[in-house]
Amino acid sequence: MNILYFLVGCSVLMALIFLAAFFWAYKTGQNDDVHTPGIRMLFDDEVVAEKSEEDHFSS
Amino acid sequence: MEDQNKTATQVLCYHCGEDLPKVKYQVGDKDFCCAGCMAVFKILSENNLCNYYVYNNNPGRQFKNESHLEYLDEPKIIDQLLDYKHESSSIITFYIPAIHCSSCIWLLEHLYKINPAIYSSRIDFLKKQVTISFNHDEISLRQLVETLNQIGYEPLISLQDVVQEHSSSVDKALVLKIAVAGFLMGNVMLFSFPEYFGLSGFEKQFQSLFGWLNLTFSIPAAFYCGRDYFTSAITSLKHRHINLDTPLALIIAVLFLRTAFEILFSTGPGFADTLTGLVFLLLMGKWLKQRTYHHISFDRDYRSYFPIAVTTLQNGKEKPVSINEIKIGDRLWIRNGELVPADAILMKGEAWMDMSFVTGESDPVHKVLGEIIYAGGRQTSEAIELEVIKPVSQSYLTGLWNNDNYKNNTEKQNFNDTVAKYFSLGVFLIAFAATGYWLLQNDSHKAWSAFTAVIIVACPCVLALSTPFTLSAILSVFDKKGFYVKNTDAVEELAKCDALIFDKTGTLTSNENAEIGFSGTISGEEKIIVGSLLRNSNHPLSRHILKALNVDRFYSLSDYKEVVGKGLTAKINNHSIYAGHLSMLPMEVESARESGVHIVIDHVYKGCFDIKQQWRSGLAQLILKLSKLKLLVLSGDTDKDRWMLDTIFTPKTTIRFRQSPHQKLHAVLKLQQGGNKVMMLGDGLNDAGALKQSDFGIALTDNINNFTPGCDAILKGSALNFLPDFIRLSKDGLKIIKISFAIAIVYNCIGIYFAVQGTLYPLVAAVLMPISTVTIISFTTLATRWFARKNKLI
């Protein structure tokens, strides 16, 4: 059962790591704006090839 | 459905979605309502940014007048505005009120396509802010702002920095504390389970390990997460009164001490899980209370209305100067449409001041040389020269804010604090009685445990939670109906109000749907002539009238002359035509109306265009519902609308006209001295003093993005008719809090029954607290919804 000492230590350490991760994320402002990124990801990349395709049809 | 959409887009401006006038601007197959919208489209299409129109139909906003941006060349002002500057790159954050849809995000984040010197731009949609990093060697700040103006996104740069960057620093600390408290609670619970489930002899070796771990976790819970409760309790005790934090701090201290003793002397498992759970829940309640709207500012004062800089004349040369640096004796150069920032004497030029900011009176006032012009006036005519007689911080308007008679917030006591006093007293009585009993029985161990147990069990944490949970549930109901209240404390104030003051202009009337009326007679041909004349003017009134006339063709004109702010004249088809203010006309005209646009064609007076004030709909019903309150109407305007007000309000209502901002403020004060709790409903800067002084100030606005003066709540014009329901729901809210308090007392009695016997096992405390909390939270949420439905707000 002495393995429990080790496991308890592990579990506390894991929890501490998650807490630290949250601190880091919060302090670097990742939670400041939770609205805009949701809209931003919906924008399409621009299709640059559009013009050449037009030319192809017209010629 | 699709067909409908198609026809709809054809009659609307492709850019801004306004109705198309009969003479429209065209580029290719796209129609535009004005030259401004067309110009924006051209810029965007040149820069390959037409995706702007893909994400939303008609995403643009109509183009506003050009503004003077010379001040953005002054290094001092630039330094004030920039967030960051290093070598060749700068970062700046602008507040742009026009941001409203995903197209705006797309366009503003592709600014680099218009000018490669802009490295990147990031939008915070809810705050309507854009952060731009740019190369200041290649593009100056002024050019950057001009670029934004060109595409229709004019940033608002005012004296009070509307960019709220670090305003939420208090919030941040709290969120981190909640994270820590959650972490502690989870771990402590894990280590407490074995104790509650019973340990076999074999597992006893872990008991002290778990105990010590729990104690370790209790230390940050009490002294990091719970620190605010101690500081608040100490300050309130210093002022010799008890607030809710006092018993809470006591409980945290007792919980911690007892846990520490039990574990140090291995007499028991301690109350670590109750302690950490309590701290976590308390902080959650606090967070709910602090949560507020990101996109609305409630603390605006005159500084948000004032520009950051003003043009001064130094040795005959124009020079922009930051407003804070204006000294007595400086010469100001105020152009048409600009605001006078400090009390000053008119030195040169003709002043037609729009004092609506200060007095609420919309007609411009004529000032002659040597007269004093108070800060807040807006020049509506040619450029004038002024000499400053008082610095900005001491001028007439600013005085409204520096007034000392503003409410003393320390006097305000909410339900919680009042109850906390008696609650703590009762708990102490029971605790000492129990201790005394066990001491008489010569059982000092039980005396100590009974004393601590009573204090632990009789925790007013329900009080600390029920208020924020109930009130924030009410806030979200309000919010959906277009009523944005500053914080939960304000809801309590709303419930207590028994007097209501209305402002007239902008509050009882609406500025949004102002209709153009014409008094006099005018033929169709003459309409075209008037339209042809007004087409050349940029004045907002001209634009309004032109839109209302909606003529289908225009004549060319000659001898066009515009006297800024006063009127226009020209020759059209051999007719001489005048349009404008009375003093502009070629002859004396007897007219009942002083304001408005008067028309004279060929020396014959035709009549006058006037903006009709539109009364808000459903006013009479609203007033009827509110008749239980003491009602007052304070108007800054003349008494020309008295008959209308008399029909709406009961004869009991006090109606006063020509009220200055200071008189409004004193009216509020007088009511308060008479023992009334005053609610004030206003819209403009001229109500700002009264709004601030009142117990619950509501700023009414037709557009939430517009500027509103500092207040406790912002109400959408369309939601005005719900006001009686809002008041009733807030009263019901207080009822809910009282009922949940009664429920909490029942739980406390059960706990105290165990506690006074000195037999409170930690498990009972650990179970009782979450159960009572869950009961209260679900009760408040359900009850709020029920009452909201009863008041027809959901």
PDB file of N, CA, C and O in Angstrom, chain B residues 467-515:
ATOM      1  N   THR B 467     -28.211  36.479  -2.660  1.00  0.00           N
ATOM      2  CA  THR B 467     -28.330  37.812  -3.268  1.00  0.00           C
ATOM      3  C   THR B 467     -27.706  37.863  -4.655  1.00  0.00           C
ATOM      4  O   THR B 467     -28.392  38.210  -5.618  1.00  0.00           O
ATOM      5  N   PRO B 468     -26.410  37.512  -4.798  1.00  0.00           N
ATOM      6  CA  PRO B 468     -25.867  37.585  -6.160  1.00  0.00           C
ATOM      7  C   PRO B 468     -26.557  36.658  -7.145  1.00  0.00           C
ATOM      8  O   PRO B 468     -26.759  37.029  -8.301  1.00  0.00           O
ATOM      9  N   PHE B 469     -26.952  35.468  -6.705  1.00  0.00           N
ATOM     10  CA  PHE B 469     -27.586  34.551  -7.654  1.00  0.00           C
ATOM     11  C   PHE B 469     -28.946  35.078  -8.111  1.00  0.00           C
ATOM     12  O   PHE B 469     -29.251  35.085  -9.291  1.00  0.00           O
ATOM     13  N   THR B 470     -29.754  35.536  -7.160  1.00  0.00           N
ATOM     14  CA  THR B 470     -31.073  36.062  -7.534  1.00  0.00           C
ATOM     15  C   THR B 470     -30.919  37.282  -8.435  1.00  0.00           C
ATOM     16  O   THR B 470     -31.511  37.365  -9.514  1.00  0.00           O
ATOM     17  N   LEU B 471     -30.112  38.222  -7.973  1.00  0.00           N
ATOM     18  CA  LEU B 471     -30.033  39.485  -8.698  1.00  0.00           C
ATOM     19  C   LEU B 471     -29.374  39.315 -10.059  1.00  0.00           C
ATOM     20  O   LEU B 471     -29.758  39.979 -11.022  1.00  0.00           O
ATOM     21  N   SER B 472     -28.409  38.413 -10.156  1.00  0.00           N
ATOM     22  CA  SER B 472     -27.805  38.256 -11.481  1.00  0.00           C
ATOM     23  C   SER B 472     -28.760  37.520 -12.423  1.00  0.00           C
ATOM     24  O   SER B 472     -28.726  37.759 -13.634  1.00  0.00           O
ATOM     25  N   ALA B 473     -29.622  36.669 -11.850  1.00  0.00           N
ATOM     26  CA  ALA B 473     -30.654  36.056 -12.707  1.00  0.00           C
ATOM     27  C   ALA B 473     -31.604  37.133 -13.213  1.00  0.00           C
ATOM     28  O   ALA B 473     -32.012  37.135 -14.381  1.00  0.00           O
ATOM     29  N   ILE B 474     -31.934  38.086 -12.336  1.00  0.00           N
ATOM     30  CA  ILE B 474     -32.798  39.193 -12.757  1.00  0.00           C
ATOM     31  C   ILE B 474     -32.097  40.043 -13.808  1.00  0.00           C
ATOM     32  O   ILE B 474     -32.697  40.448 -14.809  1.00  0.00           O
ATOM     33  N   LEU B 475     -30.810  40.281 -13.591  1.00  0.00           N
ATOM     34  CA  LEU B 475     -30.048  41.068 -14.567  1.00  0.00           C
ATOM     35  C   LEU B 475     -30.134  40.450 -15.944  1.00  0.00           C
ATOM     36  O   LEU B 475     -30.287  41.150 -16.946  1.00  0.00           O
ATOM     37  N   SER B 476     -30.029  39.122 -16.004  1.00  0.00           N
ATOM     38  CA  SER B 476     -30.032  38.514 -17.336  1.00  0.00           C
ATOM     39  C   SER B 476     -31.418  38.576 -17.962  1.00  0.00           C
ATOM     40  O   SER B 476     -31.542  38.618 -19.179  1.00  0.00           O
ATOM     41  N   VAL B 477     -32.471  38.594 -17.125  1.00  0.00           N
ATOM     42  CA  VAL B 477     -33.816  38.785 -17.680  1.00  0.00           C
ATOM     43  C   VAL B 477     -33.930  40.200 -18.259  1.00  0.00           C
ATOM     44  O   VAL B 477     -34.392  40.403 -19.387  1.00  0.00           O
ATOM     45  N   PHE B 478     -33.472  41.174 -17.478  1.00  0.00           N
ATOM     46  CA  PHE B 478     -33.493  42.569 -17.925  1.00  0.00           C
ATOM     47  C   PHE B 478     -32.731  42.716 -19.235  1.00  0.00           C
ATOM     48  O   PHE B 478     -33.168  43.349 -20.181  1.00  0.00           O
ATOM     49  N   ASP B 479     -31.566  42.107 -19.234  1.00  0.00           N
ATOM     50  CA  ASP B 479     -30.642  42.219 -20.352  1.00  0.00           C
ATOM     51  C   ASP B 479     -31.282  41.780 -21.657  1.00  0.00           C
ATOM     52  O   ASP B 479     -31.111  42.408 -22.694  1.00  0.00           O
ATOM     53  N   LYS B 480     -32.094  40.724 -21.596  1.00  0.00           N
ATOM     54  CA  LYS B 480     -32.722  40.235 -22.823  1.00  0.00           C
ATOM     55  C   LYS B 480     -33.780  41.190 -23.342  1.00  0.00           C
ATOM     56  O   LYS B 480     -34.117  41.186 -24.515  1.00  0.00           O
ATOM     57  N   LYS B 481     -34.316  42.018 -22.434  1.00  0.00           N
ATOM     58  CA  LYS B 481     -35.347  42.963 -22.841  1.00  0.00           C
ATOM     59  C   LYS B 481     -34.767  44.337 -23.196  1.00  0.00           C
ATOM     60  O   LYS B 481     -35.507  45.270 -23.475  1.00  0.00           O
ATOM     61  N   GLY B 482     -33.453  44.466 -23.118  1.00  0.00           N
ATOM     62  CA  GLY B 482     -32.853  45.752 -23.484  1.00  0.00           C
ATOM     63  C   GLY B 482     -32.722  46.713 -22.323  1.00  0.00           C
ATOM     64  O   GLY B 482     -32.793  47.916 -22.489  1.00  0.00           O
ATOM     65  N   PHE B 483     -32.551  46.172 -21.127  1.00  0.00           N
ATOM     66  CA  PHE B 483     -32.367  47.007 -19.944  1.00  0.00           C
ATOM     67  C   PHE B 483     -31.082  46.537 -19.288  1.00  0.00           C
ATOM     68  O   PHE B 483     -31.002  45.428 -18.772  1.00  0.00           O
ATOM     69  N   TYR B 484     -30.040  47.364 -19.372  1.00  0.00           N
ATOM     70  CA  TYR B 484     -28.728  46.932 -18.907  1.00  0.00           C
ATOM     71  C   TYR B 484     -28.401  47.624 -17.588  1.00  0.00           C
ATOM     72  O   TYR B 484     -28.169  48.823 -17.560  1.00  0.00           O
ATOM     73  N   VAL B 485     -28.437  46.855 -16.519  1.00  0.00           N
ATOM     74  CA  VAL B 485     -28.185  47.429 -15.201  1.00  0.00           C
ATOM     75  C   VAL B 485     -26.721  47.202 -14.852  1.00  0.00           C
ATOM     76  O   VAL B 485     -26.148  46.173 -15.154  1.00  0.00           O
ATOM     77  N   LYS B 486     -26.143  48.210 -14.209  1.00  0.00           N
ATOM     78  CA  LYS B 486     -24.713  48.228 -13.936  1.00  0.00           C
ATOM     79  C   LYS B 486     -24.264  47.034 -13.114  1.00  0.00           C
ATOM     80  O   LYS B 486     -23.363  46.308 -13.480  1.00  0.00           O
ATOM     81  N   ASN B 487     -24.877  46.800 -11.980  1.00  0.00           N
ATOM     82  CA  ASN B 487     -24.472  45.662 -11.157  1.00  0.00           C
ATOM     83  C   ASN B 487     -25.637  45.236 -10.281  1.00  0.00           C
ATOM     84  O   ASN B 487     -26.712  45.818 -10.305  1.00  0.00           O
ATOM     85  N   THR B 488     -25.395  44.191  -9.493  1.00  0.00           N
ATOM     86  CA  THR B 488     -26.493  43.621  -8.721  1.00  0.00           C
ATOM     87  C   THR B 488     -26.967  44.567  -7.617  1.00  0.00           C
ATOM     88  O   THR B 488     -28.147  44.586  -7.283  1.00  0.00           O
ATOM     89  N   ASP B 489     -26.043  45.352  -7.060  1.00  0.00           N
ATOM     90  CA  ASP B 489     -26.453  46.287  -6.007  1.00  0.00           C
ATOM     91  C   ASP B 489     -27.491  47.268  -6.534  1.00  0.00           C
ATOM     92  O   ASP B 489     -28.407  47.670  -5.819  1.00  0.00           O
ATOM     93  N   ALA B 490     -27.321  47.660  -7.801  1.00  0.00           N
ATOM     94  CA  ALA B 490     -28.225  48.644  -8.382  1.00  0.00           C
ATOM     95  C   ALA B 490     -29.651  48.107  -8.450  1.00  0.00           C
ATOM     96  O   ALA B 490     -30.608  48.868  -8.321  1.00  0.00           O
ATOM     97  N   VAL B 491     -29.800  46.784  -8.635  1.00  0.00           N
ATOM     98  CA  VAL B 491     -31.148  46.214  -8.706  1.00  0.00           C
ATOM     99  C   VAL B 491     -31.877  46.440  -7.389  1.00  0.00           C
ATOM    100  O   VAL B 491     -33.066  46.748  -7.359  1.00  0.00           O
ATOM    101  N   GLU B 492     -31.154  46.311  -6.287  1.00  0.00           N
ATOM    102  CA  GLU B 492     -31.771  46.560  -4.984  1.00  0.00           C
ATOM    103  C   GLU B 492     -32.238  48.001  -4.878  1.00  0.00           C
ATOM    104  O   GLU B 492     -33.302  48.278  -4.328  1.00  0.00           O
ATOM    105  N   GLU B 493     -31.427  48.921  -5.406  1.00  0.00           N
ATOM    106  CA  GLU B 493     -31.813  50.341  -5.372  1.00  0.00           C
ATOM    107  C   GLU B 493     -33.088  50.561  -6.195  1.00  0.00           C
ATOM    108  O   GLU B 493     -33.971  51.296  -5.797  1.00  0.00           O
ATOM    109  N   LEU B 494     -33.138  49.891  -7.342  1.00  0.00           N
ATOM    110  CA  LEU B 494     -34.296  50.036  -8.229  1.00  0.00           C
ATOM    111  C   LEU B 494     -35.577  49.658  -7.491  1.00  0.00           C
ATOM    112  O   LEU B 494     -36.602  50.324  -7.610  1.00  0.00           O
ATOM    113  N   ALA B 495     -35.491  48.583  -6.709  1.00  0.00           N
ATOM    114  CA  ALA B 495     -36.687  48.100  -6.022  1.00  0.00           C
ATOM    115  C   ALA B 495     -37.187  49.098  -4.986  1.00  0.00           C
ATOM    116  O   ALA B 495     -38.360  49.136  -4.666  1.00  0.00           O
ATOM    117  N   LYS B 496     -36.265  49.914  -4.462  1.00  0.00           N
ATOM    118  CA  LYS B 496     -36.648  50.808  -3.366  1.00  0.00           C
ATOM    119  C   LYS B 496     -37.181  52.153  -3.833  1.00  0.00           C
ATOM    120  O   LYS B 496     -37.692  52.927  -3.029  1.00  0.00           O
ATOM    121  N   CYS B 497     -37.018  52.466  -5.129  1.00  0.00           N
ATOM    122  CA  CYS B 497     -37.359  53.813  -5.578  1.00  0.00           C
ATOM    123  C   CYS B 497     -38.852  54.101  -5.462  1.00  0.00           C
ATOM    124  O   CYS B 497     -39.684  53.248  -5.737  1.00  0.00           O
ATOM    125  N   ASP B 498     -39.188  55.326  -5.042  1.00  0.00           N
ATOM    126  CA  ASP B 498     -40.602  55.688  -4.959  1.00  0.00           C
ATOM    127  C   ASP B 498     -40.900  57.014  -5.658  1.00  0.00           C
ATOM    128  O   ASP B 498     -42.005  57.528  -5.584  1.00  0.00           O
ATOM    129  N   ALA B 499     -39.915  57.580  -6.314  1.00  0.00           N
ATOM    130  CA  ALA B 499     -40.168  58.800  -7.088  1.00  0.00           C
ATOM    131  C   ALA B 499     -39.459  58.654  -8.431  1.00  0.00           C
ATOM    132  O   ALA B 499     -38.418  58.018  -8.515  1.00  0.00           O
ATOM    133  N   LEU B 500     -40.069  59.197  -9.464  1.00  0.00           N
ATOM    134  CA  LEU B 500     -39.501  59.018 -10.803  1.00  0.00           C
ATOM    135  C   LEU B 500     -39.510  60.354 -11.530  1.00  0.00           C
ATOM    136  O   LEU B 500     -40.537  61.013 -11.632  1.00  0.00           O
ATOM    137  N   ILE B 501     -38.335  60.754 -11.999  1.00  0.00           N
ATOM    138  CA  ILE B 501     -38.225  62.012 -12.730  1.00  0.00           C
ATOM    139  C   ILE B 501     -37.970  61.710 -14.201  1.00  0.00           C
ATOM    140  O   ILE B 501     -37.087  60.915 -14.524  1.00  0.00           O
ATOM    141  N   PHE B 502     -38.740  62.340 -15.063  1.00  0.00           N
ATOM    142  CA  PHE B 502     -38.529  62.190 -16.504  1.00  0.00           C
ATOM    143  C   PHE B 502     -37.854  63.428 -17.056  1.00  0.00           C
ATOM    144  O   PHE B 502     -38.163  64.548 -16.652  1.00  0.00           O
ATOM    145  N   ASP B 503     -36.967  63.217 -17.995  1.00  0.00           N
ATOM    146  CA  ASP B 503     -36.507  64.304 -18.837  1.00  0.00           C
ATOM    147  C   ASP B 503     -37.423  64.271 -20.062  1.00  0.00           C
ATOM    148  O   ASP B 503     -38.044  63.255 -20.337  1.00  0.00           O
ATOM    149  N   LYS B 504     -37.536  65.375 -20.786  1.00  0.00           N
ATOM    150  CA  LYS B 504     -38.472  65.332 -21.918  1.00  0.00           C
ATOM    151  C   LYS B 504     -37.779  64.947 -23.231  1.00  0.00           C
ATOM    152  O   LYS B 504     -38.012  63.869 -23.760  1.00  0.00           O
ATOM    153  N   THR B 505     -36.924  65.847 -23.729  1.00  0.00           N
ATOM    154  CA  THR B 505     -36.329  65.613 -25.043  1.00  0.00           C
ATOM    155  C   THR B 505     -35.461  64.360 -25.022  1.00  0.00           C
ATOM    156  O   THR B 505     -34.590  64.226 -24.177  1.00  0.00           O
ATOM    157  N   GLY B 506     -35.710  63.461 -25.935  1.00  0.00           N
ATOM    158  CA  GLY B 506     -34.887  62.268 -26.016  1.00  0.00           C
ATOM    159  C   GLY B 506     -35.348  61.172 -25.081  1.00  0.00           C
ATOM    160  O   GLY B 506     -34.978  60.028 -25.234  1.00  0.00           O
ATOM    161  N   THR B 507     -36.166  61.518 -24.093  1.00  0.00           N
ATOM    162  CA  THR B 507     -36.646  60.510 -23.164  1.00  0.00           C
ATOM    163  C   THR B 507     -38.114  60.209 -23.441  1.00  0.00           C
ATOM    164  O   THR B 507     -38.477  59.075 -23.752  1.00  0.00           O
ATOM    165  N   LEU B 508     -38.948  61.255 -23.337  1.00  0.00           N
ATOM    166  CA  LEU B 508     -40.358  61.064 -23.695  1.00  0.00           C
ATOM    167  C   LEU B 508     -40.538  61.172 -25.205  1.00  0.00           C
ATOM    168  O   LEU B 508     -41.454  60.601 -25.772  1.00  0.00           O
ATOM    169  N   THR B 509     -39.645  61.916 -25.825  1.00  0.00           N
ATOM    170  CA  THR B 509     -39.673  61.973 -27.281  1.00  0.00           C
ATOM    171  C   THR B 509     -38.506  61.162 -27.813  1.00  0.00           C
ATOM    172  O   THR B 509     -37.568  60.876 -27.095  1.00  0.00           O
ATOM    173  N   SER B 510     -38.592  60.795 -29.053  1.00  0.00           N
ATOM    174  CA  SER B 510     -37.520  59.996 -29.633  1.00  0.00           C
ATOM    175  C   SER B 510     -36.837  60.792 -30.725  1.00  0.00           C
ATOM    176  O   SER B 510     -37.491  61.466 -31.516  1.00  0.00           O
ATOM    177  N   ASN B 511     -35.512  60.716 -30.749  1.00  0.00           N
ATOM    178  CA  ASN B 511     -34.794  61.442 -31.792  1.00  0.00           C
ATOM    179  C   ASN B 511     -34.618  60.600 -33.041  1.00  0.00           C
ATOM    180  O   ASN B 511     -34.263  61.103 -34.091  1.00  0.00           O
ATOM    181  N   GLU B 512     -34.841  59.318 -32.876  1.00  0.00           N
ATOM    182  CA  GLU B 512     -34.493  58.383 -33.940  1.00  0.00           C
ATOM    183  C   GLU B 512     -35.371  58.579 -35.181  1.00  0.00           C
ATOM    184  O   GLU B 512     -34.881  58.750 -36.280  1.00  0.00           O
ATOM    185  N   ASN B 513     -36.694  58.574 -34.967  1.00  0.00           N
ATOM    186  CA  ASN B 513     -37.586  58.594 -36.123  1.00  0.00           C
ATOM    187  C   ASN B 513     -38.155  59.977 -36.351  1.00  0.00           C
ATOM    188  O   ASN B 513     -39.326  60.147 -36.606  1.00  0.00           O
ATOM    189  N   ALA B 514     -37.289  60.989 -36.209  1.00  0.00           N
ATOM    190  CA  ALA B 514     -37.778  62.346 -36.388  1.00  0.00           C
ATOM    191  C   ALA B 514     -38.317  62.500 -37.805  1.00  0.00           C
ATOM    192  O   ALA B 514     -37.696  62.080 -38.778  1.00  0.00           O
ATOM    193  N   GLU B 515     -39.505  63.103 -37.900  1.00  0.00           N
ATOM    194  CA  GLU B 515     -40.103  63.284 -39.215  1.00  0.00           C
ATOM    195  C   GLU B 515     -39.959  64.732 -39.626  1.00  0.00           C
ATOM    196  O   GLU B 515     -40.034  65.636 -38.814  1.00  0.00           O
TER     197      GLU B 515
END
